[in-house]
Coordinates of C-alpha atoms in Angstrom, one line a residue:
Chain A
M1 CA -24.2 14.0 -2.7
K2 CA -20.5 13.3 -2.9
R3 CA -21.2 11.6 -6.2
A4 CA -22.6 14.9 -7.5
E5 CA -19.3 16.7 -6.6
L6 CA -17.3 14.1 -8.5
W7 CA -19.5 14.5 -11.5
I8 CA -19.4 18.4 -11.5
G9 CA -15.6 18.1 -11.3
L10 CA -15.4 15.6 -14.1
V11 CA -17.6 17.9 -16.3
L12 CA -15.4 20.9 -15.6
V13 CA -12.2 19.0 -16.3
A14 CA -13.7 17.5 -19.5
G15 CA -14.6 21.1 -20.5
V16 CA -11.1 22.3 -20.1
V17 CA -9.8 19.3 -22.0
A18 CA -12.4 19.9 -24.8
L19 CA -11.3 23.6 -25.1
A20 CA -7.6 22.5 -25.3
L21 CA -8.4 19.8 -28.0
L22 CA -10.6 22.2 -29.9
S23 CA -7.8 24.8 -30.1
F24 CA -5.6 22.3 -32.0
V25 CA -8.1 22.2 -34.9
W26 CA -10.0 25.4 -34.7
T27 CA -9.9 28.9 -33.3
P28 CA -12.3 31.6 -34.5
F29 CA -9.4 34.0 -35.0
N30 CA -5.6 34.0 -34.9
P31 CA -4.9 33.8 -31.2
T32 CA -1.4 35.4 -31.4
G33 CA -1.3 37.8 -34.3
V34 CA -2.5 41.4 -34.1
G35 CA -5.4 41.8 -36.4
S36 CA -7.4 44.7 -37.7
A37 CA -10.0 44.1 -35.0
P38 CA -10.9 47.0 -32.6
R39 CA -9.0 46.9 -29.3
L40 CA -10.7 46.2 -26.0
A41 CA -14.0 45.4 -27.7
P42 CA -16.8 44.2 -25.5
P43 CA -18.3 40.8 -26.1
G44 CA -20.4 40.6 -29.2
W45 CA -20.1 39.5 -32.8
P46 CA -17.8 38.2 -34.4
H47 CA -15.7 38.4 -31.2
V48 CA -18.0 36.5 -28.8
L49 CA -15.8 37.3 -25.7
G50 CA -14.5 40.6 -27.1
T51 CA -10.9 41.5 -27.9
D52 CA -7.9 42.4 -25.7
H53 CA -5.7 45.5 -25.7
M54 CA -3.9 44.3 -28.8
G55 CA -7.1 43.6 -30.7
I56 CA -6.7 39.8 -30.4
D57 CA -9.8 37.7 -30.0
T58 CA -10.3 36.7 -26.3
F59 CA -12.2 33.5 -27.0
S60 CA -9.3 32.2 -29.2
R61 CA -6.8 33.0 -26.5
I62 CA -8.9 31.2 -23.9
L63 CA -9.0 28.1 -26.1
V64 CA -5.2 28.0 -26.6
G65 CA -4.7 29.0 -23.0
A66 CA -6.4 25.7 -21.9
R67 CA -3.6 23.9 -23.8
S68 CA -0.9 25.7 -21.8
A69 CA -2.7 25.0 -18.5
L70 CA -3.0 21.3 -19.2
Y71 CA 0.5 21.1 -20.6
V72 CA 2.0 22.6 -17.4
G73 CA -0.3 20.6 -15.2
I74 CA 0.6 17.2 -16.8
I75 CA 4.4 17.8 -16.9
A76 CA 4.6 19.3 -13.4
V77 CA 2.4 16.6 -11.8
G78 CA 4.3 14.0 -13.9
I79 CA 7.7 15.2 -12.5
A80 CA 6.3 15.3 -9.0
A81 CA 4.8 11.8 -9.2
L82 CA 7.8 10.1 -10.9
V83 CA 10.2 11.5 -8.3
G84 CA 7.9 11.6 -5.3
V85 CA 6.3 8.1 -5.4
P86 CA 9.6 6.1 -5.5
L87 CA 11.1 8.3 -2.8
G88 CA 7.9 7.8 -0.7
I89 CA 8.1 4.1 -1.0
L90 CA 11.9 4.2 -0.1
A91 CA 11.1 6.4 2.9
A92 CA 8.6 3.8 4.1
W93 CA 11.1 1.0 3.7
L94 CA 14.1 2.7 5.3
P95 CA 14.9 2.0 8.9
R96 CA 13.6 4.6 11.4
W97 CA 16.6 6.9 11.5
G98 CA 16.9 7.0 7.7
A99 CA 13.2 7.7 7.3
E100 CA 13.2 10.4 10.0
G101 CA 16.1 12.2 8.3
M102 CA 14.4 12.0 4.9
M103 CA 11.0 13.2 6.2
R104 CA 12.6 16.2 8.0
A105 CA 14.2 17.1 4.6
V106 CA 10.8 16.8 3.1
D107 CA 9.4 19.1 5.7
V108 CA 12.0 21.7 4.9
A109 CA 11.3 21.4 1.2
Y110 CA 7.5 21.6 1.9
A111 CA 8.1 24.9 3.7
F112 CA 10.0 26.4 0.8
P113 CA 7.6 28.5 -1.3
A114 CA 7.1 27.3 -4.9
L115 CA 7.0 30.9 -6.1
L116 CA 10.5 31.6 -4.7
L117 CA 11.8 28.5 -6.3
A118 CA 10.3 29.6 -9.6
I119 CA 11.8 33.0 -9.3
L120 CA 15.2 31.4 -8.6
L121 CA 14.9 29.0 -11.6
A122 CA 13.7 31.8 -13.8
G123 CA 16.7 33.9 -12.7
V124 CA 19.1 31.1 -13.6
F125 CA 17.5 29.6 -16.8
G126 CA 15.3 32.5 -17.9
A127 CA 11.6 32.7 -17.7
S128 CA 9.8 30.1 -19.8
T129 CA 7.0 27.6 -19.7
E130 CA 9.5 24.8 -19.1
T131 CA 11.1 26.7 -16.1
A132 CA 7.7 27.2 -14.6
M133 CA 6.8 23.5 -15.0
L134 CA 10.0 22.4 -13.5
A135 CA 9.6 24.8 -10.5
I136 CA 6.0 23.7 -9.9
G137 CA 7.0 20.0 -10.3
I138 CA 9.9 20.2 -7.9
A139 CA 7.8 22.1 -5.4
T140 CA 5.1 19.4 -5.6
I141 CA 7.4 16.5 -4.9
P142 CA 7.2 16.7 -1.1
A143 CA 3.4 16.3 -1.2
F144 CA 3.8 13.1 -3.2
I145 CA 6.5 11.7 -0.9
R146 CA 4.3 12.2 2.1
V147 CA 1.1 10.7 0.6
T148 CA 3.1 7.7 -0.8
R149 CA 5.0 7.0 2.4
A150 CA 1.8 7.1 4.5
G151 CA 0.1 4.6 2.1
A152 CA 3.2 2.4 1.7
L153 CA 3.7 2.2 5.5
S154 CA 0.3 0.6 5.9
V155 CA 0.7 -1.7 3.0
L156 CA 4.1 -2.8 4.2
A157 CA 2.7 -3.6 7.6
S158 CA 0.1 -6.0 6.1
D159 CA 0.2 -9.7 6.3
Y160 CA 0.4 -10.2 2.6
V161 CA 3.7 -8.4 2.5
L162 CA 4.8 -10.6 5.4
A163 CA 3.7 -13.7 3.5
A164 CA 5.7 -12.4 0.4
R165 CA 8.8 -11.9 2.6
A166 CA 8.4 -15.4 4.1
S167 CA 8.8 -16.7 0.6
G168 CA 11.9 -14.6 0.0
T169 CA 10.2 -12.2 -2.5
P170 CA 12.7 -9.4 -3.3
V171 CA 12.1 -5.9 -2.0
P172 CA 11.7 -4.3 -5.5
V173 CA 9.2 -6.9 -6.5
I174 CA 7.2 -6.3 -3.3
A175 CA 7.2 -2.5 -4.1
V176 CA 5.8 -3.1 -7.6
R177 CA 3.5 -6.0 -6.9
H178 CA 2.0 -5.1 -3.6
V179 CA 2.7 -1.5 -2.7
L180 CA 2.1 0.4 -5.9
P181 CA -1.3 -1.2 -6.8
N182 CA -2.6 -0.6 -3.3
I183 CA -1.6 3.1 -3.1
A184 CA -2.5 4.0 -6.7
H185 CA -5.8 5.5 -5.5
L186 CA -4.0 7.8 -3.0
V187 CA -1.6 8.9 -5.6
G188 CA -4.4 9.5 -8.1
V189 CA -6.2 11.8 -5.6
Q190 CA -3.0 13.7 -4.9
A191 CA -2.4 14.0 -8.6
S192 CA -5.7 15.7 -9.3
V193 CA -5.4 18.1 -6.3
S194 CA -1.8 18.9 -7.4
F195 CA -3.0 19.4 -11.0
A196 CA -5.3 22.1 -9.8
M197 CA -2.5 23.7 -7.8
A198 CA -0.2 23.5 -10.8
I199 CA -2.7 25.3 -13.0
L200 CA -3.1 28.0 -10.4
A201 CA 0.7 28.3 -10.0
E202 CA 1.2 28.6 -13.7
A203 CA -1.3 31.3 -13.9
A204 CA 0.4 33.1 -11.0
L205 CA 3.9 32.8 -12.6
S206 CA 2.7 33.9 -16.0
Y207 CA 0.9 36.8 -14.3
L208 CA 4.3 37.8 -12.7
G209 CA 6.0 37.3 -16.1
L210 CA 8.0 34.3 -14.8
G211 CA 6.1 31.6 -16.8
T212 CA 4.7 31.4 -20.3
P213 CA 6.3 34.1 -22.6
P214 CA 4.1 36.9 -23.9
T215 CA 3.6 35.5 -27.4
V216 CA 2.0 32.2 -26.1
P217 CA -1.6 32.6 -24.8
S218 CA -1.9 31.7 -21.2
W219 CA -4.8 32.4 -18.7
G220 CA -2.4 33.9 -16.1
R221 CA -0.8 36.3 -18.6
M222 CA -4.2 37.3 -19.9
L223 CA -5.2 38.2 -16.4
G224 CA -2.0 40.1 -16.0
D225 CA -2.7 42.1 -19.2
A226 CA -6.2 42.8 -18.1
Q227 CA -5.0 44.3 -14.8
T228 CA -3.8 47.4 -16.7
Y229 CA -7.3 48.1 -17.9
L230 CA -9.1 46.9 -14.8
F231 CA -10.8 50.2 -14.2
S232 CA -11.6 51.2 -17.8
H233 CA -12.5 47.7 -19.0
P234 CA -13.2 45.4 -16.1
G235 CA -14.7 42.8 -18.4
Q236 CA -11.2 41.9 -19.6
A237 CA -10.4 40.0 -16.4
V238 CA -13.6 38.1 -16.3
W239 CA -13.0 35.4 -18.9
P240 CA -9.5 34.2 -18.0
G241 CA -10.5 34.5 -14.3
L242 CA -13.5 32.2 -14.9
A243 CA -11.3 29.8 -16.9
I244 CA -8.8 29.5 -14.1
A245 CA -11.4 29.2 -11.4
G246 CA -13.3 26.6 -13.4
A247 CA -10.3 24.4 -14.1
V248 CA -9.0 24.6 -10.6
L249 CA -12.4 23.9 -9.1
G250 CA -12.8 21.0 -11.5
F251 CA -9.6 19.3 -10.6
N252 CA -10.1 19.9 -6.9
L253 CA -13.6 18.5 -7.0
V254 CA -12.4 15.4 -8.9
G255 CA -9.7 14.9 -6.2
D256 CA -12.1 15.3 -3.4
G257 CA -14.7 13.2 -5.1
L258 CA -12.2 10.4 -5.8
R259 CA -11.0 10.5 -2.2
D260 CA -14.5 9.9 -0.9
F261 CA -15.4 7.5 -3.6
L262 CA -12.3 5.4 -2.8
D263 CA -12.5 5.7 0.9
P264 CA -12.2 2.2 2.3
K265 CA -14.6 3.0 5.1
L266 CA -17.3 3.5 2.5
Q267 CA -16.4 0.3 0.7
E268 CA -18.3 -2.9 1.3
V269 CA -16.5 -5.0 3.8
S270 CA -17.5 -8.6 3.8
Chain B
M1 CA 16.7 -37.9 14.9
T2 CA 18.0 -34.3 14.7
A3 CA 15.8 -31.4 15.6
L4 CA 14.3 -29.4 12.8
F5 CA 14.2 -26.1 14.7
E6 CA 16.6 -25.3 17.5
V7 CA 16.0 -22.1 19.3
H8 CA 18.4 -21.0 21.9
G9 CA 18.2 -18.1 24.3
L10 CA 16.1 -16.0 21.9
T11 CA 15.5 -12.4 23.0
R12 CA 13.9 -9.6 21.1
V13 CA 13.7 -6.0 22.5
Y14 CA 11.9 -3.4 20.5
T15 CA 13.1 0.2 21.1
T16 CA 11.0 3.2 20.3
G17 CA 12.6 6.4 21.2
R18 CA 13.6 6.2 24.8
R19 CA 11.2 3.3 25.6
S20 CA 12.1 -0.3 25.1
V21 CA 9.8 -3.3 25.2
V22 CA 11.0 -6.8 25.8
A23 CA 8.8 -8.8 23.4
L24 CA 10.7 -12.1 23.9
E25 CA 13.1 -13.0 26.7
D26 CA 15.5 -16.0 26.7
V27 CA 13.3 -18.5 24.9
S28 CA 14.7 -21.9 24.1
L29 CA 12.9 -24.8 22.4
T30 CA 13.4 -27.5 19.8
V31 CA 10.9 -28.8 17.2
E32 CA 11.3 -32.3 15.9
P33 CA 10.3 -33.2 12.3
G34 CA 6.7 -34.0 12.1
Q35 CA 5.9 -32.5 15.5
R36 CA 2.8 -30.4 16.1
L37 CA 3.7 -27.8 18.6
G38 CA 1.2 -25.4 20.1
I39 CA 2.4 -21.9 21.1
V40 CA -0.1 -20.5 23.5
G41 CA -0.5 -17.1 25.2
E42 CA -2.5 -14.0 25.3
S43 CA -1.9 -11.2 22.9
G44 CA 1.3 -9.4 23.7
S45 CA 2.9 -12.6 25.1
G46 CA 5.4 -12.8 22.3
K47 CA 3.9 -15.7 20.3
S48 CA 4.1 -13.9 16.9
T49 CA 7.5 -12.4 17.6
L50 CA 8.8 -15.9 18.3
V51 CA 7.5 -17.4 15.1
R52 CA 8.7 -14.4 13.0
L53 CA 12.2 -14.8 14.4
M54 CA 12.1 -18.5 13.7
A55 CA 11.1 -17.8 10.1
G56 CA 13.9 -15.3 9.7
L57 CA 11.5 -12.3 9.2
D58 CA 13.0 -10.3 12.1
R59 CA 16.4 -10.1 13.7
P60 CA 16.8 -11.3 17.3
T61 CA 18.4 -8.9 19.9
S62 CA 20.3 -12.0 21.1
G63 CA 20.1 -15.7 20.9
T64 CA 20.1 -18.1 17.9
V65 CA 17.7 -20.0 15.6
H66 CA 18.9 -23.0 13.6
F67 CA 16.8 -24.7 11.0
G68 CA 18.0 -28.2 9.9
G69 CA 21.3 -27.5 11.6
R70 CA 21.8 -24.3 9.6
P71 CA 21.8 -20.8 11.2
V72 CA 18.9 -18.5 10.4
S73 CA 19.5 -15.4 12.4
G74 CA 22.1 -12.9 11.1
V75 CA 22.3 -14.7 7.7
P76 CA 21.8 -12.5 4.6
E77 CA 18.4 -12.9 2.9
R78 CA 19.9 -14.4 -0.3
Q79 CA 21.4 -17.3 1.6
L80 CA 18.0 -18.2 3.3
G81 CA 16.7 -20.2 0.3
F82 CA 16.6 -23.4 2.3
L83 CA 14.3 -21.6 4.9
R84 CA 12.1 -19.7 2.4
A85 CA 11.0 -22.8 0.5
S86 CA 10.6 -24.9 3.7
V87 CA 8.7 -22.7 6.1
Q88 CA 5.4 -21.1 5.2
F89 CA 2.8 -19.0 7.1
V90 CA -0.9 -18.9 7.4
F91 CA -2.0 -15.7 9.1
Q92 CA -4.9 -14.8 11.2
D93 CA -7.0 -12.6 9.0
P94 CA -7.4 -13.6 5.3
R95 CA -8.7 -10.1 4.6
S96 CA -5.2 -8.6 5.2
S97 CA -3.1 -11.6 4.3
L98 CA -4.3 -11.7 0.6
N99 CA -3.5 -8.7 -1.6
P100 CA -6.9 -7.5 -2.7
R101 CA -5.5 -6.4 -6.1
M102 CA -4.1 -9.7 -7.1
R103 CA -5.9 -12.7 -8.7
V104 CA -6.0 -15.8 -6.6
G105 CA -3.8 -17.6 -9.0
D106 CA -1.1 -15.0 -8.7
V107 CA -1.5 -15.0 -4.9
V108 CA -1.0 -18.8 -4.7
A109 CA 1.8 -18.7 -7.3
E110 CA 3.8 -15.9 -5.5
P111 CA 6.0 -18.3 -3.4
L112 CA 6.8 -20.2 -6.6
R113 CA 8.0 -17.0 -8.3
S114 CA 10.4 -16.0 -5.5
P115 CA 14.0 -16.4 -6.8
L116 CA 15.1 -18.1 -3.6
V117 CA 12.4 -20.7 -3.7
R118 CA 12.9 -21.3 -7.4
R119 CA 16.5 -22.1 -6.8
E120 CA 15.5 -24.6 -4.2
L121 CA 12.7 -26.3 -6.1
G122 CA 14.2 -26.3 -9.6
A123 CA 12.0 -26.3 -12.7
L124 CA 8.3 -26.4 -12.0
D125 CA 5.1 -26.0 -13.9
Q126 CA 3.6 -23.1 -11.8
R127 CA 0.1 -23.3 -13.3
R128 CA -0.1 -27.0 -12.6
R129 CA 1.1 -26.6 -9.1
V130 CA -1.4 -23.8 -8.4
A131 CA -4.2 -26.0 -9.7
E132 CA -3.0 -28.9 -7.5
V133 CA -3.0 -26.9 -4.3
L134 CA -6.3 -25.1 -5.0
D135 CA -7.8 -28.6 -5.5
A136 CA -6.1 -29.8 -2.3
V137 CA -7.8 -27.1 -0.2
G138 CA -11.2 -27.8 -1.9
L139 CA -11.5 -24.7 -4.1
P140 CA -12.9 -24.8 -7.6
A141 CA -10.3 -24.7 -10.5
D142 CA -11.7 -21.4 -11.8
A143 CA -10.8 -19.7 -8.5
A144 CA -7.4 -18.9 -9.8
S145 CA -8.8 -16.2 -12.2
R146 CA -10.9 -14.5 -9.5
Y147 CA -10.1 -11.9 -6.9
P148 CA -10.0 -12.5 -3.1
H149 CA -13.0 -10.3 -2.4
E150 CA -15.2 -12.7 -4.4
F151 CA -14.7 -15.4 -1.7
S152 CA -16.1 -15.9 1.8
G153 CA -13.9 -15.7 4.9
G154 CA -13.4 -19.4 5.1
Q155 CA -12.6 -19.7 1.4
R156 CA -10.1 -16.9 1.7
Q157 CA -8.3 -18.8 4.5
R158 CA -8.3 -21.8 2.2
I159 CA -6.6 -19.6 -0.4
A160 CA -4.0 -18.6 2.2
I161 CA -3.4 -22.3 3.0
A162 CA -3.0 -23.1 -0.7
R163 CA -0.4 -20.3 -1.0
A164 CA 1.5 -21.8 2.0
L165 CA 1.4 -25.3 0.5
A166 CA 2.5 -24.2 -3.0
P167 CA 6.3 -24.5 -2.5
S168 CA 5.8 -27.9 -0.7
P169 CA 7.1 -26.7 2.6
Q170 CA 8.2 -28.9 5.5
V171 CA 6.9 -26.6 8.2
L172 CA 3.6 -24.7 8.4
I173 CA 3.3 -21.9 10.9
A174 CA -0.3 -21.1 11.6
D175 CA -0.4 -17.8 13.4
E176 CA -3.9 -17.6 14.9
A177 CA -5.0 -19.2 11.6
V178 CA -8.6 -19.8 12.6
S179 CA -9.2 -17.1 15.2
A180 CA -10.7 -14.6 12.9
L181 CA -13.1 -17.1 11.3
D182 CA -16.8 -17.6 12.2
V183 CA -17.3 -20.4 14.6
S184 CA -19.3 -22.3 11.9
V185 CA -16.4 -22.3 9.4
R186 CA -13.6 -22.6 12.0
A187 CA -14.0 -26.3 12.4
H188 CA -14.0 -26.9 8.7
V189 CA -10.8 -24.9 8.1
L190 CA -9.2 -26.5 11.1
N191 CA -10.1 -30.0 9.9
L192 CA -8.8 -29.2 6.5
L193 CA -5.5 -27.9 8.0
M194 CA -5.1 -31.0 10.1
A195 CA -5.9 -33.4 7.2
L196 CA -3.3 -31.6 5.0
V197 CA -0.7 -31.7 7.8
D198 CA -1.3 -35.5 8.2
D199 CA -1.3 -36.2 4.4
L200 CA 1.8 -34.2 3.7
G201 CA 3.7 -35.1 6.8
L202 CA 4.1 -31.5 7.8
T203 CA 5.6 -30.1 10.9
L204 CA 3.1 -27.6 12.4
L205 CA 3.7 -24.7 14.7
F206 CA 0.2 -23.7 15.8
V207 CA 0.1 -20.2 17.4
S208 CA -3.1 -19.5 19.3
H209 CA -4.6 -17.7 22.3
D210 CA -7.2 -20.5 22.5
L211 CA -6.0 -23.4 24.6
A212 CA -9.1 -25.4 23.6
V213 CA -8.2 -25.3 19.9
V214 CA -4.6 -26.1 20.7
R215 CA -5.7 -29.2 22.7
H216 CA -7.6 -30.3 19.6
V217 CA -4.6 -29.9 17.3
C218 CA -1.3 -30.3 19.1
P219 CA 0.0 -33.1 21.4
D220 CA 2.5 -30.7 22.9
A221 CA 2.5 -27.0 23.7
V222 CA 4.5 -24.2 25.2
V223 CA 2.8 -21.4 27.2
L224 CA 4.2 -17.9 26.8
Q225 CA 3.6 -15.0 29.1
G226 CA 5.3 -11.6 28.9
G227 CA 7.8 -13.0 26.4
R228 CA 8.9 -16.0 28.5
I229 CA 8.0 -19.6 28.3
V230 CA 6.3 -20.3 31.7
E231 CA 5.3 -23.9 31.0
R232 CA 5.7 -26.6 28.5
G233 CA 4.6 -30.2 28.1
P234 CA 1.9 -32.5 26.7
T235 CA -1.2 -30.4 26.0
Q236 CA -3.4 -32.9 27.9
R237 CA -1.3 -32.5 31.1
L238 CA -1.4 -28.6 30.7
F239 CA -5.1 -29.0 30.8
T240 CA -5.6 -31.5 33.6
A241 CA -2.7 -30.5 35.8
P242 CA -1.3 -27.0 35.0
E243 CA 1.8 -26.2 37.1
H244 CA 2.0 -22.5 36.4
P245 CA -0.8 -20.2 37.6
Y246 CA -0.9 -18.5 34.2
T247 CA -1.7 -21.8 32.5
A248 CA -4.3 -22.5 35.0
R249 CA -5.9 -19.1 34.3
L250 CA -5.9 -19.8 30.5
V251 CA -7.6 -23.2 31.2
A252 CA -10.1 -21.5 33.4
A253 CA -10.8 -18.9 30.8
I254 CA -12.1 -21.5 28.3
P255 CA -15.9 -21.2 28.3
T256 CA -17.7 -24.4 29.2
F257 CA -21.3 -25.1 28.4
R258 CA -23.6 -27.0 30.6
A259 CA -27.1 -27.9 29.9
R260 CA -29.5 -25.8 31.9
S261 CA -31.9 -27.9 33.9

């Protein structure tokens, strides 16, 4: 049953990746330029998903939009993991008062809305894909710190770490040799869940005009554009909406599936 | 002959929030080279705290530990090379004392890779040493390239013993080293441990809750209760004529088997 979840998630994720890869080599029409095509055309031929209010082929924009979604997800999760994992291990190693102080700071950061941070950064640096990625990445750091610290604490309490210390193994070596490999699965699960949230956040920011600029196709911006025509042409919102839902669902299912798959309670204990 | 370990007035208090727990209180003892000393007590009696303090893995609240005449407590880690190469542990549960993501060869070689131990031992062929100790504990040579989960509980404890022997230590601290093993393999591992201690002339600190096992292994023992040493002496005497009621209770708790008529 849980296996099925993981597989559905993997298929959806693979689909998004395939769309993004395909967009590099082929799109049926120019995804950015205004053509001579009719505006707001319903799905049909040659525009299989119709055209938007500028007469641009929707399917082509969906393809290229997958690229933006993955790009933002990878960079944002990358920032969060690269900063959050070392800080999480540090928080596990610190003496109690130091760790307490750090985790309270993490709590405060956790409570700070990502959207507000994005608006702040967009105000300072101007709205761009990079600003959106940075904002989403920074906002995701606390989640990685928490997950890493929880995992690292249990690894650091194990006898194999005590044995390593009894031989005088330096702390950084213990972190790399013992802690990292034994929390990799936790970080992996967190990464796929955060990836889904990053795609959703990018869509939200682009919808608000704080993310990807209008010239670059993005699912969130497509949704924002479609809103204007929601009553006259409700079909416009369907395709980017489906794409976002599919990608987010996919990454969430992969995260959930991995968590169950890697759950030590389900592993063979001999 | 000078004592190997000198422990004087060792006290360790753990503080969590407003509560504090005295894990060890005013413990003094000496360990001679080549001695086999049993450290007996129920869980929570302070046995593990004591050996961890002796191995410099924790800081005492007060009191001192000397190893070979040199102070251990309060000394920065990088100056503990003499201790790190000389004192090695075998823990209770080989499932949690072997990193599941490391190959056995790397597990056993880990002490040899520590900069402190390397400084003490000088140049050393790590691979050869790993092969030597794996052979000494009766594991096949190809064990080095496999992972801990591919071995049975008894074999895993042999891996842990091999790791402890790798840097040629003077002292082996066995912290409940056979308690988690099946009764059927316990005797095998115990006999192996004793044979190695004999052959290599090791000093042994044998921590156990099981007085029967301690009697089998150690001529002398100390009995800990609530962080204090309540009795010490030859193990045989502790058995036959316990002076402290706690020791008597531990002796009485050992299951005895009589043939049913």
